[in-house]
Structure formats: C-alpha cells, structure tokens
Coordinates of C-alpha atoms in Angstrom, one line a residue:
Chain A
X771 CA -29.5 69.6 -104.2
X772 CA -27.0 68.1 -101.8
X773 CA -25.8 65.2 -104.0
X774 CA -25.7 67.5 -107.1
X775 CA -23.7 70.0 -105.2
X776 CA -21.2 67.4 -103.9
X777 CA -20.8 65.9 -107.3
X778 CA -20.4 69.3 -109.0
X779 CA -17.8 70.6 -106.5
X780 CA -15.9 67.3 -106.4
X781 CA -15.8 67.2 -110.2
X782 CA -14.8 70.8 -110.5
X783 CA -11.9 70.5 -108.0
X784 CA -10.7 67.3 -109.6
X785 CA -11.0 68.9 -113.0
X786 CA -8.8 71.9 -111.8
X787 CA -6.2 69.6 -110.2
X788 CA -6.0 66.8 -112.8
X789 CA -7.3 68.1 -116.2
X790 CA -6.3 71.8 -116.2
X791 CA -2.6 71.0 -115.8
X792 CA -3.0 68.6 -118.8
X793 CA -4.6 71.3 -120.9
X794 CA -1.9 73.8 -119.9
X795 CA 0.8 71.2 -120.7
X796 CA -0.7 70.5 -124.1
X797 CA -0.5 74.2 -125.0
X798 CA 3.3 74.4 -124.4
X799 CA 5.0 75.1 -127.7
X800 CA 8.6 74.7 -126.5
X801 CA 10.3 73.2 -123.5
X802 CA 13.4 74.5 -121.8
X803 CA 16.3 72.0 -121.6
X804 CA 17.4 73.5 -118.2
X805 CA 17.0 76.4 -115.8
X806 CA 18.9 79.5 -116.7
X807 CA 22.3 79.4 -114.9
X808 CA 23.2 82.3 -112.6
X809 CA 25.2 85.2 -114.0
X810 CA 28.2 84.3 -111.9
X811 CA 31.0 86.9 -111.5
X812 CA 32.0 87.0 -115.1
X813 CA 30.4 90.4 -115.6
X814 CA 29.1 91.2 -119.1
X815 CA 30.4 92.1 -122.6
X816 CA 29.2 94.9 -124.9
X817 CA 28.0 94.3 -128.4
X818 CA 28.0 97.1 -131.0
X819 CA 29.4 97.8 -134.4
X820 CA 32.1 95.3 -135.2
X821 CA 32.2 94.0 -131.6
X822 CA 30.3 90.8 -131.9
X823 CA 29.7 87.9 -129.5
X824 CA 30.0 84.3 -130.4
X825 CA 28.8 81.5 -128.2
X826 CA 29.6 77.8 -128.5
X827 CA 27.0 75.4 -126.9
X828 CA 25.7 71.9 -127.0
X829 CA 22.0 71.2 -127.6
X830 CA 21.1 68.5 -125.1
X831 CA 17.8 67.7 -126.8
X832 CA 16.4 67.4 -130.3
X833 CA 14.1 69.9 -132.0
X834 CA 16.1 72.9 -130.9
X835 CA 13.8 75.9 -131.6
X836 CA 14.9 78.8 -129.5
X837 CA 17.7 80.2 -127.4
X838 CA 17.0 82.5 -124.5
X839 CA 19.3 84.7 -122.5
X840 CA 19.3 87.9 -120.6
X841 CA 20.3 91.0 -122.5
X842 CA 20.9 94.5 -121.2
X843 CA 20.0 97.5 -123.2
X844 CA 21.3 100.3 -121.0
X845 CA 18.9 103.3 -121.0
X846 CA 17.1 101.5 -123.9
X847 CA 19.4 103.4 -126.3
X848 CA 19.8 100.6 -128.8
X849 CA 17.1 100.8 -131.3
X850 CA 19.1 99.3 -134.1
X851 CA 19.0 95.9 -135.8
X852 CA 20.4 93.0 -133.8
X853 CA 21.4 90.0 -135.9
X854 CA 21.5 86.5 -134.6
X855 CA 23.2 83.9 -136.8
X856 CA 23.2 80.2 -135.8
X857 CA 25.9 77.9 -137.2
X858 CA 26.4 74.1 -137.0
X859 CA 29.8 72.7 -136.1
X860 CA 30.8 72.6 -139.7
X861 CA 30.4 76.4 -139.9
X862 CA 27.3 76.2 -142.0
X863 CA 24.9 79.1 -141.3
X864 CA 21.6 77.3 -140.5
X865 CA 19.3 79.9 -139.0
X866 CA 19.2 83.7 -139.0
X867 CA 16.9 85.9 -136.8
X868 CA 16.7 89.6 -137.0
X869 CA 15.7 91.5 -133.8
X870 CA 15.5 95.1 -133.0
X871 CA 16.8 96.9 -129.9
X872 CA 13.5 98.8 -129.8
X873 CA 11.9 95.6 -128.5
X874 CA 14.5 94.8 -125.9
X875 CA 14.2 96.2 -122.4
X876 CA 17.2 96.6 -120.1
X877 CA 17.8 93.2 -118.5
X878 CA 15.0 91.4 -120.4
X879 CA 15.1 87.6 -120.9
X880 CA 15.0 87.4 -124.7
X881 CA 13.9 84.2 -126.5
X882 CA 15.3 84.0 -130.0
X883 CA 12.9 81.7 -131.8
X884 CA 13.6 79.9 -135.1
X885 CA 12.5 76.9 -137.1
X886 CA 13.2 73.7 -135.2
X887 CA 16.3 71.8 -135.9
X888 CA 15.1 68.2 -135.7
X889 CA 18.4 66.3 -135.2
X890 CA 19.9 68.7 -132.7
X891 CA 20.4 66.3 -129.8
X892 CA 23.9 66.3 -128.4
X893 CA 25.2 68.4 -131.3
X894 CA 27.5 71.4 -131.0
X895 CA 26.5 74.7 -132.4
X896 CA 27.5 78.3 -132.1
X897 CA 25.7 81.6 -132.6
X898 CA 26.9 85.0 -133.3
X899 CA 25.2 88.1 -131.9
X900 CA 25.8 91.4 -133.6
X901 CA 24.4 94.9 -133.8
X902 CA 26.4 96.2 -136.8
X903 CA 24.8 99.7 -137.0
X904 CA 25.0 100.4 -133.3
X905 CA 27.5 103.0 -132.1
X906 CA 29.4 102.9 -128.8
X907 CA 26.6 104.6 -126.9
X908 CA 24.0 102.2 -128.3
X909 CA 25.4 99.0 -126.9
X910 CA 23.6 95.9 -125.8
X911 CA 25.3 93.7 -123.1
X912 CA 25.4 90.0 -122.7
X913 CA 26.1 88.6 -119.2
X914 CA 28.7 85.9 -118.7
X915 CA 28.8 82.8 -116.6
X916 CA 30.9 79.7 -115.9
X917 CA 31.0 76.8 -118.4
X918 CA 28.4 74.0 -118.0
X919 CA 27.8 70.9 -120.0
X920 CA 25.8 73.0 -122.4
X921 CA 27.6 76.4 -122.3
X922 CA 31.0 75.6 -123.7
X923 CA 33.0 78.7 -124.7
X924 CA 32.7 82.1 -126.2
X925 CA 34.6 84.4 -128.5
X926 CA 34.8 88.1 -127.8
X927 CA 37.4 90.6 -129.1
X928 CA 38.9 87.7 -131.1
X929 CA 39.7 85.9 -127.9
X930 CA 38.3 82.5 -126.9
X931 CA 37.2 82.0 -123.2
X932 CA 35.5 79.2 -121.3
X933 CA 31.8 79.6 -120.4
X934 CA 29.7 82.4 -121.9
X935 CA 26.2 83.7 -121.9
X936 CA 23.8 82.1 -119.4
X937 CA 21.7 80.6 -122.1
X938 CA 18.7 78.3 -122.0
X939 CA 17.9 76.2 -125.1
X940 CA 14.3 75.5 -125.9
X941 CA 13.0 72.5 -127.8
X942 CA 9.8 71.8 -129.6
X943 CA 7.9 69.0 -127.9
X944 CA 7.7 65.7 -129.7
X945 CA 4.0 65.6 -129.1
X946 CA 1.4 67.2 -126.9
X947 CA 0.8 63.8 -125.2
X948 CA 4.4 63.4 -124.4
X949 CA 4.5 66.9 -122.8
X950 CA 1.5 66.1 -120.7
X951 CA 3.1 62.8 -119.7
X952 CA 6.4 64.6 -118.7
X953 CA 4.5 67.2 -116.6
X954 CA 2.7 64.5 -114.6
X955 CA 5.9 62.4 -114.3
X956 CA 7.6 65.5 -112.9
X957 CA 4.9 65.9 -110.3
X958 CA 4.9 62.2 -109.5
X959 CA 8.7 62.1 -109.1
X960 CA 8.4 65.0 -106.6
X961 CA 5.6 63.3 -104.7
X962 CA 7.4 60.0 -104.5
X963 CA 10.8 61.5 -103.6
Chain B
X602 CA -24.2 65.0 -92.8
X603 CA -22.5 61.7 -93.4
X604 CA -19.0 61.3 -92.1
X605 CA -17.8 60.2 -95.6
X606 CA -18.9 63.6 -97.0
X607 CA -17.0 65.4 -94.4
X608 CA -13.9 63.2 -95.2
X609 CA -14.4 64.0 -98.9
X610 CA -14.6 67.8 -98.1
X611 CA -11.3 67.5 -96.2
X612 CA -9.6 65.4 -98.9
X613 CA -10.5 68.0 -101.6
X614 CA -9.1 70.8 -99.4
X615 CA -5.9 68.9 -98.7
X616 CA -5.4 68.2 -102.4
X617 CA -5.8 71.8 -103.3
X618 CA -3.6 72.8 -100.4
X619 CA -0.7 70.6 -101.5
X620 CA -0.9 71.0 -105.2
X621 CA -1.7 74.7 -105.8
X622 CA 0.9 77.2 -104.8
X623 CA 0.5 81.0 -104.5
X624 CA 3.8 82.6 -103.5
X625 CA 2.2 84.7 -100.8
X626 CA 2.0 81.8 -98.4
X627 CA 5.8 81.4 -98.6
X628 CA 6.5 85.1 -98.2
X629 CA 4.2 85.3 -95.1
X630 CA 5.7 82.1 -93.7
X631 CA 9.2 83.5 -94.2
X632 CA 8.2 86.8 -92.5
X633 CA 6.3 85.2 -89.6
X634 CA 9.2 82.7 -89.0
X635 CA 11.1 85.6 -87.3
X636 CA 8.8 85.2 -84.3
X637 CA 10.7 82.0 -83.6
X638 CA 13.8 84.1 -83.3
X639 CA 12.1 86.4 -80.8
X640 CA 11.4 89.3 -83.2
X641 CA 8.2 91.1 -82.0
X642 CA 8.3 94.2 -84.3
X643 CA 8.4 92.6 -87.7
X644 CA 7.8 95.9 -89.5
X645 CA 11.1 97.5 -88.2
X646 CA 12.9 94.2 -88.4
X647 CA 12.2 93.7 -92.1
X648 CA 13.1 97.2 -93.1
X649 CA 16.3 97.4 -91.0
X650 CA 17.5 94.0 -92.3
X651 CA 16.3 94.3 -95.8
X652 CA 19.8 94.2 -97.3
X653 CA 20.6 90.8 -95.7
X654 CA 17.2 89.1 -96.4
X655 CA 16.6 86.9 -99.4
X656 CA 13.0 87.9 -99.6
X657 CA 12.7 91.7 -99.4
X658 CA 8.9 92.2 -99.2
X659 CA 7.4 94.2 -96.4
X660 CA 4.9 92.7 -94.0
X661 CA 1.6 94.2 -95.1
X662 CA -0.6 92.6 -92.4
X663 CA -1.5 93.7 -88.9
X664 CA 0.5 92.6 -85.8
X665 CA -2.2 90.1 -84.7
X666 CA -1.7 88.2 -88.0
X667 CA 2.0 88.1 -87.4
X668 CA 1.7 86.7 -83.9
X669 CA -1.1 84.3 -84.8
X670 CA 0.7 82.8 -87.9
X671 CA 4.1 83.0 -86.2
X672 CA 2.9 81.2 -83.1
X673 CA 1.3 78.4 -85.2
X674 CA 4.6 78.1 -87.2
X675 CA 6.6 77.8 -84.0
X676 CA 4.3 74.9 -82.9
X677 CA 4.4 73.3 -86.3
X678 CA 8.1 73.7 -86.9
X679 CA 9.1 70.3 -85.4
X680 CA 6.8 68.6 -88.0
X681 CA 8.2 70.6 -90.9
X682 CA 11.7 69.1 -90.9
X683 CA 15.2 70.5 -91.1
X684 CA 14.9 71.7 -94.7
X685 CA 12.0 74.0 -94.0
X686 CA 14.0 77.0 -93.0
X687 CA 16.2 76.9 -96.0
X688 CA 13.1 76.5 -98.2
X689 CA 11.6 79.6 -96.6
X690 CA 14.8 81.5 -97.3
X691 CA 15.1 80.2 -100.8
X692 CA 14.5 83.0 -103.3
X693 CA 14.9 80.9 -106.4
X694 CA 11.7 80.9 -108.4
X695 CA 12.2 77.3 -109.6
X696 CA 14.0 75.7 -106.7
X697 CA 11.1 76.6 -104.4
X698 CA 8.5 74.7 -106.4
X699 CA 10.9 71.9 -107.3
X700 CA 11.6 71.1 -103.6
X701 CA 10.1 67.6 -103.1
X702 CA 8.9 68.6 -99.6
X703 CA 6.7 71.4 -100.9
X704 CA 3.5 69.4 -100.7
X705 CA 4.1 68.7 -97.0
X706 CA 5.1 72.3 -96.3
X707 CA 2.0 73.7 -98.0
X708 CA -0.4 71.3 -96.2
X709 CA 1.1 72.0 -92.8
X710 CA 1.1 75.8 -93.4
X711 CA -2.5 75.7 -94.7
X712 CA -3.7 73.5 -91.8
X713 CA -5.0 76.5 -89.7
X714 CA -7.1 77.5 -92.7
X715 CA -8.7 74.0 -92.8
X716 CA -9.5 74.3 -89.1
X717 CA -11.0 77.7 -89.4
X718 CA -12.9 76.6 -92.5
X719 CA -14.5 73.7 -90.6
X720 CA -15.3 76.0 -87.7
X721 CA -17.1 78.4 -90.0
X722 CA -19.1 75.4 -91.4
X723 CA -20.1 74.5 -87.8
X724 CA -21.0 78.1 -87.0
X725 CA -23.3 78.2 -90.0
X726 CA -24.8 74.9 -88.8
X727 CA -25.7 76.7 -85.6
X728 CA -27.0 79.8 -87.3
X729 CA -30.4 78.4 -88.3
X730 CA -33.0 77.0 -85.9
X731 CA -34.5 74.8 -88.6
X732 CA -32.4 71.6 -88.9
X733 CA -32.8 71.3 -92.6
X734 CA -31.7 74.9 -93.3
X735 CA -28.7 74.6 -91.0
X736 CA -27.7 71.4 -92.7
X737 CA -28.0 73.1 -96.1
X738 CA -25.8 76.0 -95.0
X739 CA -23.2 73.6 -93.6
X740 CA -23.1 71.6 -96.9
X741 CA -23.1 74.7 -99.0
X742 CA -20.1 76.1 -97.2
X743 CA -18.2 72.8 -97.4
X744 CA -19.1 72.0 -101.0
X745 CA -18.9 75.1 -103.0
X746 CA -15.9 75.4 -105.3
X747 CA -15.5 79.2 -104.8
X748 CA -14.4 79.1 -101.1
X749 CA -12.2 76.0 -101.6
X750 CA -10.2 77.7 -104.3
X751 CA -10.3 81.1 -102.6
X752 CA -9.0 79.7 -99.3
X753 CA -6.6 76.9 -100.3
X754 CA -5.3 77.9 -103.7
X755 CA -4.7 81.5 -102.7
X756 CA -3.7 80.7 -99.1
X757 CA -6.2 83.2 -97.9
X758 CA -5.2 84.4 -94.4
X759 CA -8.2 86.8 -94.5
X760 CA -10.0 83.7 -93.2
X761 CA -9.0 84.8 -89.6
X762 CA -11.0 88.0 -90.0
X763 CA -13.8 86.2 -91.8
X764 CA -14.2 83.6 -88.9
X765 CA -14.3 86.4 -86.4
X766 CA -17.0 88.3 -88.3
X767 CA -19.1 85.1 -88.5
X768 CA -18.8 84.7 -84.7
X769 CA -19.8 88.4 -84.3
X770 CA -22.7 87.8 -86.6
X771 CA -23.9 84.9 -84.5
X772 CA -23.9 87.2 -81.5
X773 CA -25.7 89.8 -83.5
X774 CA -28.4 87.3 -84.2
X775 CA -28.7 86.6 -80.5
X776 CA -29.0 90.4 -79.9
X777 CA -25.7 90.4 -78.0
X778 CA -24.2 93.4 -79.7
X779 CA -21.5 94.0 -77.1
X780 CA -20.0 90.6 -77.6
X781 CA -20.4 91.0 -81.3
X782 CA -18.4 94.3 -81.0
X783 CA -15.5 92.4 -79.3
X784 CA -15.3 90.0 -82.2
X785 CA -15.6 92.7 -84.8
X786 CA -12.8 94.5 -83.0
X787 CA -10.6 91.4 -83.2
X788 CA -11.5 91.0 -86.8
X789 CA -10.4 94.6 -87.5
X790 CA -7.1 93.8 -85.7
X791 CA -6.6 91.2 -88.5
X792 CA -8.1 93.1 -91.4
X793 CA -9.3 96.6 -91.8
X794 CA -12.4 95.9 -93.8
X795 CA -14.3 94.8 -90.7
X796 CA -14.2 98.4 -89.6
X797 CA -16.9 99.1 -92.2
X798 CA -19.4 97.0 -90.1
X799 CA -19.0 99.3 -87.0
X800 CA -21.3 102.1 -88.1
X801 CA -24.1 99.6 -88.8
X802 CA -23.6 98.0 -85.3
X803 CA -23.9 101.5 -84.0
X804 CA -27.3 102.2 -85.6
X805 CA -28.7 98.8 -84.7
X806 CA -27.8 99.3 -80.9
X807 CA -30.8 99.9 -78.7
X808 CA -29.7 102.8 -76.4
X809 CA -27.0 105.4 -76.1
X810 CA -24.8 103.2 -73.8
X811 CA -24.9 100.3 -76.2
X812 CA -24.3 102.6 -79.2
X813 CA -21.2 104.0 -77.5
X814 CA -19.9 100.6 -76.7
X815 CA -20.4 99.3 -80.2
X816 CA -18.1 102.1 -81.3
X817 CA -15.6 102.2 -78.4
X818 CA -15.0 98.4 -78.1
X819 CA -13.9 97.6 -81.6
X820 CA -11.9 100.8 -82.1
X821 CA -10.2 100.2 -78.7
X822 CA -9.3 96.6 -79.5
X823 CA -7.9 97.7 -82.9
X824 CA -5.9 100.6 -81.5
X825 CA -4.5 98.6 -78.6
X826 CA -3.4 95.9 -81.0
X827 CA -1.5 98.5 -83.1
X828 CA 0.0 100.9 -80.5
X829 CA 3.1 98.9 -79.5
X830 CA 4.0 98.7 -83.2
X831 CA 3.2 102.3 -84.3
X832 CA 6.1 103.5 -86.4
X833 CA 6.7 104.9 -89.9
X834 CA 7.6 101.3 -90.9
X835 CA 4.3 100.0 -89.7
X836 CA 2.3 102.8 -91.3
X837 CA 4.0 102.4 -94.7
X838 CA 3.9 98.6 -94.7
X839 CA 0.6 97.7 -93.2
X840 CA -1.7 100.7 -92.4
X841 CA -1.9 102.2 -95.8
X842 CA -3.4 99.0 -97.0
X843 CA -4.9 98.1 -100.4
X844 CA -8.4 98.5 -99.1
X845 CA -8.0 102.0 -97.5
X846 CA -6.5 103.4 -100.7
X847 CA -8.6 101.4 -103.2
X848 CA -12.0 102.2 -101.7
X849 CA -11.3 105.9 -102.4
X850 CA -10.1 105.4 -105.9
X851 CA -13.2 104.9 -108.1
X852 CA -14.5 108.5 -108.7
X853 CA -15.5 110.9 -111.3
X854 CA -14.5 114.5 -111.6
X855 CA -17.0 117.2 -110.8
X856 CA -14.7 120.1 -111.7
X857 CA -12.2 122.4 -110.1
X858 CA -10.1 119.5 -108.7
X859 CA -13.0 117.9 -106.9
X860 CA -14.2 114.4 -107.5
X861 CA -17.2 112.2 -106.4
X862 CA -16.0 109.1 -104.7
X863 CA -18.5 106.4 -105.6
X864 CA -17.9 104.1 -102.6
X865 CA -18.2 106.8 -100.0
X866 CA -21.3 108.2 -101.8
X867 CA -23.1 104.9 -101.7
X868 CA -22.1 103.9 -98.2
X869 CA -23.3 107.3 -96.9
X870 CA -26.7 106.8 -98.6
X871 CA -26.9 103.2 -97.1
X872 CA -25.9 104.4 -93.6
X873 CA -28.2 107.4 -93.4
X874 CA -31.1 105.5 -94.9
X875 CA -30.7 102.7 -92.3
X876 CA -30.1 105.2 -89.5
X877 CA -33.1 107.3 -90.3
X878 CA -35.7 105.2 -92.1
X879 CA -35.2 101.5 -91.3
X880 CA -37.7 100.4 -88.6
X881 CA -36.2 97.0 -88.2
X882 CA -32.5 96.9 -88.9
X883 CA -31.4 93.7 -90.6
X884 CA -27.6 93.4 -90.3
X885 CA -27.3 90.5 -92.7
X886 CA -28.8 92.6 -95.5
X887 CA -26.6 95.6 -94.6
X888 CA -23.4 93.6 -94.4
X889 CA -24.1 92.0 -97.8
X890 CA -25.0 95.4 -99.4
X891 CA -22.0 97.0 -97.9
X892 CA -19.7 94.4 -99.3
X893 CA -21.5 94.4 -102.7
X894 CA -20.8 98.1 -102.9
X895 CA -17.2 97.5 -102.0
X896 CA -16.7 94.9 -104.7
X897 CA -18.7 96.7 -107.3
X898 CA -16.7 99.9 -107.1
X899 CA -13.2 98.9 -106.2
X900 CA -10.3 97.1 -107.9
X901 CA -10.2 94.1 -105.5
X902 CA -7.8 91.3 -104.7
X903 CA -9.2 87.9 -105.2
X904 CA -8.7 87.1 -101.5
X905 CA -11.1 89.8 -100.5
X906 CA -14.0 87.8 -102.0
X907 CA -13.9 85.6 -99.0
X908 CA -15.2 88.4 -96.8
X909 CA -18.6 88.2 -98.3
X910 CA -18.8 84.4 -98.7
X911 CA -20.4 83.3 -95.4
X912 CA -23.0 86.1 -95.7
X913 CA -23.9 85.0 -99.2
X914 CA -24.3 81.4 -98.0
X915 CA -26.7 82.6 -95.2
X916 CA -28.5 84.8 -97.8
X917 CA -29.2 82.0 -100.3
X918 CA -30.3 79.7 -97.5
X919 CA -32.8 82.3 -96.4
X920 CA -33.7 83.3 -100.0
X921 CA -33.2 80.2 -102.1
X922 CA -34.5 82.0 -105.2
X923 CA -31.3 84.1 -105.1
X924 CA -29.0 81.1 -105.5
X925 CA -28.5 81.5 -109.3
X926 CA -28.0 85.3 -109.0
X927 CA -25.5 84.8 -106.2
X928 CA -23.8 82.0 -108.2
X929 CA -23.6 84.4 -111.2
X930 CA -22.2 87.2 -108.9
X931 CA -19.6 84.8 -107.6
X932 CA -18.6 83.6 -111.0
X933 CA -18.2 87.2 -112.3
X934 CA -16.3 88.3 -109.2
X935 CA -13.8 85.4 -109.4
X936 CA -13.4 86.0 -113.2
X937 CA -12.2 89.6 -112.8
X938 CA -8.9 88.9 -111.1
X939 CA -8.3 86.1 -113.7
X940 CA -7.8 88.9 -116.2
X941 CA -5.2 90.8 -114.2
X942 CA -1.7 90.6 -115.6
X943 CA -0.6 89.0 -112.4
X944 CA 0.5 85.4 -113.2
X945 CA -0.2 84.1 -109.7
X946 CA -3.9 84.6 -110.3
X947 CA -3.9 81.8 -112.9
X948 CA -1.1 79.8 -114.5
X949 CA 1.5 80.3 -111.7
X950 CA -0.8 78.5 -109.3
X951 CA 0.2 75.3 -111.1
X952 CA 4.0 75.8 -111.0
X953 CA 4.4 72.7 -108.7
X954 CA 3.3 70.6 -111.6
X955 CA 5.9 72.2 -113.9
X956 CA 7.8 75.4 -114.3
X957 CA 7.3 75.0 -118.0
X958 CA 4.0 76.7 -117.5
X959 CA 6.0 79.9 -117.1
X960 CA 6.2 79.9 -120.9
X961 CA 2.5 80.1 -121.3
X962 CA 0.8 83.5 -121.7
X963 CA -1.7 84.5 -119.0
X964 CA -5.3 85.3 -120.0
X965 CA -4.4 89.0 -119.9
X966 CA -1.8 88.5 -122.6
X967 CA -4.0 86.2 -124.7
X968 CA -6.9 88.7 -124.7
X969 CA -4.4 91.5 -125.5
X970 CA -4.0 89.9 -128.9
X971 CA -7.6 90.5 -129.8
X972 CA -8.9 93.2 -127.5
X973 CA -8.0 95.5 -124.6
X974 CA -7.8 93.2 -121.5
X975 CA -8.7 96.2 -119.2
X976 CA -11.8 96.5 -121.4
X977 CA -12.7 92.9 -120.6
X978 CA -12.1 93.5 -116.9
X979 CA -14.3 96.6 -117.1
X980 CA -17.1 94.8 -118.9
X981 CA -17.1 91.9 -116.3
X982 CA -16.9 94.4 -113.4
X983 CA -19.8 96.5 -114.8
X984 CA -21.8 93.3 -115.0
X985 CA -20.9 92.5 -111.5
X986 CA -22.1 95.9 -110.3
X987 CA -25.4 95.3 -112.2
X988 CA -25.9 91.9 -110.5
X989 CA -25.0 93.6 -107.2
X990 CA -27.8 96.1 -107.7
X991 CA -30.2 93.4 -108.5
X992 CA -29.3 91.3 -105.4
X993 CA -29.7 94.5 -103.3
X994 CA -33.1 95.1 -104.9
X995 CA -34.2 91.5 -104.3
X996 CA -33.1 91.7 -100.6
X997 CA -35.2 94.9 -100.0
X998 CA -38.1 93.3 -101.9
X999 CA -38.1 90.1 -99.9
X1000 CA -37.1 91.6 -96.6
X1001 CA -39.3 89.4 -94.4
X1002 CA -37.4 86.3 -95.6
X1003 CA -34.1 87.7 -94.3
X1004 CA -35.3 88.3 -90.7

C-alpha cells in the first residue's frame, strides 16, 4: 500500500502542477496583448443617439479577434442596440458587431469578439461605438485614459484627443502548443528573475 | 519511514506552496502585518482605517490567529526582503501574481503550515501502539493528495485549530480529559467549530467535577481570548462567522414561520443518544459523526474539510475496510466547492502560471451551459450525505474496531 500511495500522490501532485496548467493553457481561445490600463483622470464620455465614440489604436499582435473595455450602463437604462464598427487605416469597414445594452451591466468589462484579422500585427485600426436609438437618459459611458503605444487617439463630439478608452486587444493564439509554451515560459521567466 | 520519503513529502508541499496561489493568504498576511506596527486590536484598526487601506476586507478570524500569524510574520520579515511590504499592499490583481518574488513569499508565509503538518504526522505516529499501524497513519497523512491540496493550495490556516484538536484527541486517548479540554479551548480560540466537541467531552467525563471542568476550561479559554477585543467591529467581522450562520441554514418549513434545522436536529439526537445510552463512549466515532453531520448539511468552505482529515485517517487505520468509502467521501466533499462560482476554488489557483487563465470559464459557468450548476452541487452534496450515513452505520456496526 505504501509504495502505491506514494506513487499515486506524487503523480497526482505533479499532474496538478505540471499538466493541469498545460491543459488550461490549451483551452485558451484568445490572448490579451496587455493588461487593461488604469482609467486615469480623464473621466468618461457618453454615447447615445448621434453622439458616437471613435477610438484609434494599434494592434501589437497578429490575429486580432476581440477588443475589451469597461463600459458603464448607468442604472442599466440602455436596452438598445449598440453598434461596433471596426475600420482599417484606409477607412474600410472590416468588422461589425451588434450588442445590446440589455446584456451590459454598469461597469462591466465587455469583450467585443469578431472573426480574427490575421495580418493585424503593428497595424493601425479604429473603431466606432454607437447606440443610435438611445435617448439622453439611456446613455452608455466609455472611460478615458492617457495615450499608450496601443491607445493612440479618440474622436468625440467631432474633436480629436490623445488617448482614449482603456482597451485591451485580444488575439487568437497561433496554436495550442505555442500558448502552452508561452505559459510555461512566463512561469520560468518569473522563477529565474 | 525512509528519510527520502520524508524529503519527497516536503518537496511536494513546497512545490504546491510556491506555485498555487489563493488570495486569502495575501489578505491575511496584509492584515496580520499590522502587528509589526504595534496594532493589537485589528478589528477596530481595519474598520477605522478602511478608507486609507488598499485591501479593505475585514479580519474574519479570532484574535489568537492574528497574534500567531502576525508574530510569525514579524520573525520572518527579515527573510522576506524589502519588496514584501509593497507586495502586501499591492491591490493589483495581475501585478500581485506577476511579482517574481511571489514564490519565495508564498513558501515563507506557508512555512508554519508545513511545520504543523509534520507535527500532526508525528502525533498520528504516536497515536497507535502497534508500530505498523502508527507507520501507516504517518504515511497516510503525509501522502494523501487531499490534505496537501487543502493545506497548501488554499493556504489553510484552520490547521492551527486542527493541530490543537489532534493534541486534545491524544490526551483523550490517554483519558486525560482536563488536558484535552485545555487544547480544545485553545482550538476554539482559533476556530469556533471545535466548540462542537465540548458537549461530547462533557458526556465522556467520569464525575461531576470532571464534567464541570470539561465545560468551564474550554469556554473560559475562549472567552478570555476574546474579551480584550470585544466590540461591534469584532462581532461583525469575526464572531458571526460562516460556521455559526451556515450550520443553522439547512432547514425545512413546518408551518407558521417555524422551521426544522437539520443540523441541530441530528446533533441533538447524537448527543442525547450518547449521553443516555452509550455504555462506552468512543470520542473518535463521535467526532467523526459530528463532522459528517456538519459537512452533510451545510454549505461549507473547502478549508473546513481539513477539520475532519486527521480523524478520518485514524478511522481508516482502525477500520481499513472503510478506506474506499472514506476516499469516496473525500472525493465528493472536495468536488462540491469546485462547482461554486468562486474562481479561487479552481482556475484562479493557477494565476501564477498565467493571468490568461482569467479568460477561461470556471466549472460553474461550463456546467451552466448544459445544466443548473446548483443542481450539480446538490446532487454531489446529497451523495456526500448518503456516504456519510453509510460511514456512520459502519462505525456503529464495527464499534469494537474503533476502541
């Protein structure tokens, strides 16, 4: 019994520490390019009716497949359509996603997922966020932050400003194996630091 | 037991300590770090300074836990380095686990758990007169995956109370109930659950004097440890604990606003049966049944499972035929919290490896796509209760093996 028990427990613990993270890594469908920046002191802007929000950003990696940011839906009043249009730097509309305010809580981190853009690395894009049917008391709000090497500038009320929404870009992994490798490299780099 | 096996047991524990992270350990370490600044009433301190603190949780443990962990941290602080305090204060979900020193911090903070864990193994070694049996108990404690995960992954500070109840149980075995009462009292001062053992110490005492002392000693130790900190802050933060509220929650309505509280109902039957009809009181059997009732009929935290672990080890050594039943019980019991919506029960434990795991759904969310996750919890919990009844029956049936 003793040897069996020792072998079983040792195998189980090593499985948990070495294999389970690999299984988890292989299940990851998208990888964030960075951590979400803080909201800074830029406040927020309201989106409703003709008041739309346009954000220019650079995708640092290839396979851009989602953009995430924090959206406020005060008192959960917005239950209208929210339209997300993504354009390339030549103003071509390349992706459209329709959301509904009904599914957005007040202050939720919302991930807008679309078909991956394979050659997105180091390319500039912009997206427009609008809730055309929403009235003034059905606003959604987008937070603002300082510019980074990803978050370039935004347009609101026909005015261009530096910085913009604290967005995170998500990218489809090249392969499961590569994701597993990156997870273990991350662990190793911390261990050896 | 060969020294290389003991080294292997220690290595496994250190690996789990350094690589798996439950946020509670950092919260507790942050709160107990105030002892280094001379703060003695942590309950008032945290509430009065809430606005200025980066971590705003209340201290939910008893004062003895604060002083024990705080004192250890004061001793260990020189080994933790300059960045330790800023890591403690860091409220960033990602920066905390991306700190390259996290492995060292976790190993040092969990070191007292390793010491207590090994002490429990040696106490179990002493428990049996037969050398083979004591060896088995020692090995079973050191090499079972449940306690390793429960203690080191979840940074289980309930181990302080568990160690004290095991010491008390050794004294019970030696018929030294007064000494046992002292250790049960100390255990209660760490964690309230040990209070449930007191009525059974009372009924097993031989005479009126001993009966009185088995009640007075633990309660006095408990009360004395609390009195200096008695305040609304303490009551709200620590005294109205998960256990004291959850043990009363499973019930069914009997009409006109009244309800039948299952835990109290069963504990009353157990206590009165033992007090009135048991000729030879077996406290191992009673402690196990008591905890089986608790786990069968309450929504428990995974850390609580450690309370019963040493007693189950003793039980399966005395009744080897129960090993598969106890294994099944343990498996079911550990599975239930895995289906809570709390991320730190499963995937978040691996955040040191990568914060990308935050994007993965927890088992609760996965199940939600096909079935009601609370339904799954209920099914497993009902099975757990069924196995508990069977273990109880087997213990009564093979009573002589337990003496």
